[in-house]
Tab-separated table of C-alpha atoms in Angstrom:
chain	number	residue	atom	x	y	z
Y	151	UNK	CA	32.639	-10.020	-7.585
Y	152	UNK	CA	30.241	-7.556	-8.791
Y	153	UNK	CA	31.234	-3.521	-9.427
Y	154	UNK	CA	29.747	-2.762	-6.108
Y	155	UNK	CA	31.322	-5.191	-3.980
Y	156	UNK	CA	34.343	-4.469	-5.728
Y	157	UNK	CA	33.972	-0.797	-4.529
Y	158	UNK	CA	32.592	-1.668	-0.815
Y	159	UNK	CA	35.854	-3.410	-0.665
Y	160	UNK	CA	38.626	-0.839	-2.279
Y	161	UNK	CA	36.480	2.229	-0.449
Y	162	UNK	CA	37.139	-0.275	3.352
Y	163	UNK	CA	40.861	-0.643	2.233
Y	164	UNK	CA	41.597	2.987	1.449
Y	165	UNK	CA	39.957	3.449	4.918
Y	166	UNK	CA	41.902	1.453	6.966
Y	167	UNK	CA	45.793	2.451	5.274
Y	168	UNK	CA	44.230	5.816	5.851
Y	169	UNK	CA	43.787	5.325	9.785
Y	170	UNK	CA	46.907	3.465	9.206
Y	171	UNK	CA	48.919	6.321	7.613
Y	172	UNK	CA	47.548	9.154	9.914
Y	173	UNK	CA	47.292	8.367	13.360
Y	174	UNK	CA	45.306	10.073	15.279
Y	175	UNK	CA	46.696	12.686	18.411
Y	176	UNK	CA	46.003	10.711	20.900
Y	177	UNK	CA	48.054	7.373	19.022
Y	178	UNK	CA	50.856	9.907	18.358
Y	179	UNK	CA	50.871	10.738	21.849
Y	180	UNK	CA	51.367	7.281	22.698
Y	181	UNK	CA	55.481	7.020	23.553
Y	182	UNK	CA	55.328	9.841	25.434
Y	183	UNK	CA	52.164	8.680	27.912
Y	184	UNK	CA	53.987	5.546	28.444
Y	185	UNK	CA	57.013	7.014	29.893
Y	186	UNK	CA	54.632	9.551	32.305
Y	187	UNK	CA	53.152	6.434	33.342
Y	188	UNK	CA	56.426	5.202	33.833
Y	189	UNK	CA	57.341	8.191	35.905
Y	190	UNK	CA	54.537	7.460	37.777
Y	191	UNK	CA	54.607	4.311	38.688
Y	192	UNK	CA	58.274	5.045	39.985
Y	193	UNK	CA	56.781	7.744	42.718
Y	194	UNK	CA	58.791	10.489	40.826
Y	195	UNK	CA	57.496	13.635	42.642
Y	196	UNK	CA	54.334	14.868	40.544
Y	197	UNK	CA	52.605	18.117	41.024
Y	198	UNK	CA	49.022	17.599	39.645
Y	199	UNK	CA	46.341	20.229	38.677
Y	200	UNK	CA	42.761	19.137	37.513
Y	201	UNK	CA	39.698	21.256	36.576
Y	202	UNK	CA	36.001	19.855	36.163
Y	203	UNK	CA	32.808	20.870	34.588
Y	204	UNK	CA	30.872	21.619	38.358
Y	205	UNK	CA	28.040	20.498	36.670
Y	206	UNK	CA	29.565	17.037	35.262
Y	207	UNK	CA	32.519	16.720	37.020
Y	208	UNK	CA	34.397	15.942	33.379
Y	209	UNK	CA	37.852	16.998	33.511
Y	210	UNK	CA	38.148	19.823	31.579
Y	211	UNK	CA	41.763	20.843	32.255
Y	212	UNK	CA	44.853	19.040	33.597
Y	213	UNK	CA	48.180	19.958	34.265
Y	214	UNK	CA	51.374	17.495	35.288
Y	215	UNK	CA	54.776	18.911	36.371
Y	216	UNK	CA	57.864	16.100	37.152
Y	217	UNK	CA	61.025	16.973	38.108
Y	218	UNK	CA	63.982	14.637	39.318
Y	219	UNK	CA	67.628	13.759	37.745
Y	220	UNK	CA	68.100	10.406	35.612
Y	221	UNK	CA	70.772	8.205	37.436
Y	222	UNK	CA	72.942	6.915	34.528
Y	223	UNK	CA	70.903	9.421	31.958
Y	224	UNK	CA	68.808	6.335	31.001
Y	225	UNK	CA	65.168	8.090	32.051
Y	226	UNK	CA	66.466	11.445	30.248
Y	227	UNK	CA	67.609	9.250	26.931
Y	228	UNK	CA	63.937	7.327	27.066
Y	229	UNK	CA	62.236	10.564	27.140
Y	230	UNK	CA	64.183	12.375	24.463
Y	231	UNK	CA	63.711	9.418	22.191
Y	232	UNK	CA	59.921	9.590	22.547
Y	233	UNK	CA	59.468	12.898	22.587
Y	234	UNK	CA	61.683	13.050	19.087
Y	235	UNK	CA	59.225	10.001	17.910
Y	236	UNK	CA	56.258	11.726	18.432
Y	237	UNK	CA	57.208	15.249	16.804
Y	238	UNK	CA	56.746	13.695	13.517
Y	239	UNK	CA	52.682	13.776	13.854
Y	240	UNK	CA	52.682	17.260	16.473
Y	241	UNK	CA	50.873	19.791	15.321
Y	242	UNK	CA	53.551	22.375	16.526
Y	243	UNK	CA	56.903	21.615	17.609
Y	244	UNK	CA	59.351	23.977	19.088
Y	245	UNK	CA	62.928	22.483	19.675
Y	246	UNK	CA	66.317	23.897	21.240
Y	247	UNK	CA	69.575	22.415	22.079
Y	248	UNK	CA	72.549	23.784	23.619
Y	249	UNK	CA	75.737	21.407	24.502
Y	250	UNK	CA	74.112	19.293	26.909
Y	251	UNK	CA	70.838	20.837	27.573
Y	252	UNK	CA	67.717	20.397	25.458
Y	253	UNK	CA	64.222	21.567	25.420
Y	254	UNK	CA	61.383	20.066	23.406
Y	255	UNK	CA	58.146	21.168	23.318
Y	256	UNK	CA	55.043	19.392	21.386
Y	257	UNK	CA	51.769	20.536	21.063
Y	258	UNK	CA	48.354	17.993	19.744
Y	259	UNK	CA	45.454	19.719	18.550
Y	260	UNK	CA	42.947	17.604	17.930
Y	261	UNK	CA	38.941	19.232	17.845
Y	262	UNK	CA	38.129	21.123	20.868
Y	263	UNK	CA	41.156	19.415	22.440
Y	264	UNK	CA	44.618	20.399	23.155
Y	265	UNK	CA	47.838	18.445	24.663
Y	266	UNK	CA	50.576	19.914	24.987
Y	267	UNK	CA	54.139	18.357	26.463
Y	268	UNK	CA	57.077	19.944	27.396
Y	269	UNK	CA	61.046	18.141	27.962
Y	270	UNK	CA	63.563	20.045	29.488
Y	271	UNK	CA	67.321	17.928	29.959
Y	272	UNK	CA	70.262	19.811	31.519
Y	273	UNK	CA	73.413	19.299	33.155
Y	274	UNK	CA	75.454	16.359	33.527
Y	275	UNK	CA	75.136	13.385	30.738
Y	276	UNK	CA	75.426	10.816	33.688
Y	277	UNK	CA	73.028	12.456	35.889
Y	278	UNK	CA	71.417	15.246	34.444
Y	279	UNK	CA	68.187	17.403	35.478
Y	280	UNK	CA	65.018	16.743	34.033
Y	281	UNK	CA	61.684	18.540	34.180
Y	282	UNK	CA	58.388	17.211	31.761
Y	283	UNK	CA	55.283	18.909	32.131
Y	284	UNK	CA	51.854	17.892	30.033
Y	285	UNK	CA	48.997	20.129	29.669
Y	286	UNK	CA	45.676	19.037	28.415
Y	287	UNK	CA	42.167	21.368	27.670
Y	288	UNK	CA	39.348	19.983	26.197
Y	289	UNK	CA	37.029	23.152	25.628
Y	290	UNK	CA	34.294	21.671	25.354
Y	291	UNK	CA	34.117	21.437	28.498
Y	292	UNK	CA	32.546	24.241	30.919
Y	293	UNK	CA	35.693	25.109	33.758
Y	294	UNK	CA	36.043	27.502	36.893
Y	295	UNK	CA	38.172	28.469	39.371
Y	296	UNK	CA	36.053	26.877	41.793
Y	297	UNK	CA	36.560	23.178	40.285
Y	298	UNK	CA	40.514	23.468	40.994
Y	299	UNK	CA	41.917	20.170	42.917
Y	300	UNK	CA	45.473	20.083	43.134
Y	301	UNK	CA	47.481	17.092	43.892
Y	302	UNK	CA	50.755	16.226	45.303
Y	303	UNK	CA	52.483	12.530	44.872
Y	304	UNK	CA	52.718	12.038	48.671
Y	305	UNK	CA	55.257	8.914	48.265
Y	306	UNK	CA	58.331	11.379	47.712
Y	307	UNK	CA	57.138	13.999	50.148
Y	308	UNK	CA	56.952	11.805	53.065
Y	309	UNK	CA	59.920	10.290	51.842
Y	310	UNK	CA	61.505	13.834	52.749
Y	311	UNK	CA	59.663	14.223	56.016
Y	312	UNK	CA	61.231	11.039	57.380
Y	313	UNK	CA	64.609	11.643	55.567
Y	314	UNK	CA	65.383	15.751	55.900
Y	315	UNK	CA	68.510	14.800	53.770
Y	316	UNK	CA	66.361	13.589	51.110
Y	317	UNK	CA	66.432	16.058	48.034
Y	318	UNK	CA	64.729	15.694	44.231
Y	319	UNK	CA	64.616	11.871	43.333
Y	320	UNK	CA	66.523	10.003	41.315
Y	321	UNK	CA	65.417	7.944	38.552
């Protein structure tokens, strides 16, 4: 091989363990958007807040609240565990535990972008309480309160209008 190839090729190598070795926010952020989805896809009660660029209609702003209790503690467990995963490659991490109750915040900044995730776990280790909220702003893009479009999950709610009994969901 000739000195250039040579150097093409070691220059592409130290690329890739590079993109290897630092993954990017949104590949750090990875463990913890599969278990929203997750949360999702199990009509856990999900308050929703979205802001667009009028102009664009790119999201520029979005907020998602869950709450519900973790039958057996196995949803609370999940999320701990990938919330503690991803901490390692946050840009700020704020932590707190106290006997049975924990709270874990992790914030990505990445550019103009920001993500930031919150866990909160309390109460019974069989059942307890939990609340996860995300927050992402990309300020590049142009926002106002005139873009706001909130959004309920509607599979718990009428779940509760044809069953008064029916309280926060279980998971």
């Amino acid at each position: 091989m000739t000195t250039t190839m040579n150097r093409v090729l070691k220059t592409l190598l130290a690329a890739i363990a590079m993109c290897l070795a630092f993954p990017t926010a949104t590949d750090a952020q990875g463990r913890i958007e599969e278990q929203i989805r997750d949360l999702e896809s199990k009509n856990v009660m999900t308050d929703k807040i979205v802001k667009r660029d009028p102009a664009t209609r790119r999201v520029g702003m979005e907020t998602k609240s869950f709450h519900f209790y973790s039958q057996g503690g196995t949803v609370a467990d999940a999320l701990r565990e990938a919330f503690e995963a991803e901490a390692r490659s946050a840009t700020n991490v704020e932590r707190e535990q106290r006997g049975d109750s924990y709270e874990c915040v992790l914030t990505f900044v990445q550019g103009t972008t920001r993500t930031v995730y919150r866990l909160s776990i309390s109460g019974d280790k069989q059942r307890p309480e939990v609340d996860v909220q995300t927050y992402f702003r990309d300020e590049s893009v142009n926002i106002d309160e005139s873009s706001v479009e909130t959004i309920r999950a509607n599979a718990v709610e009428l779940a509760a209008a044809c069953h008064p009994a029916a309280t926060v969901p279980m998971v």
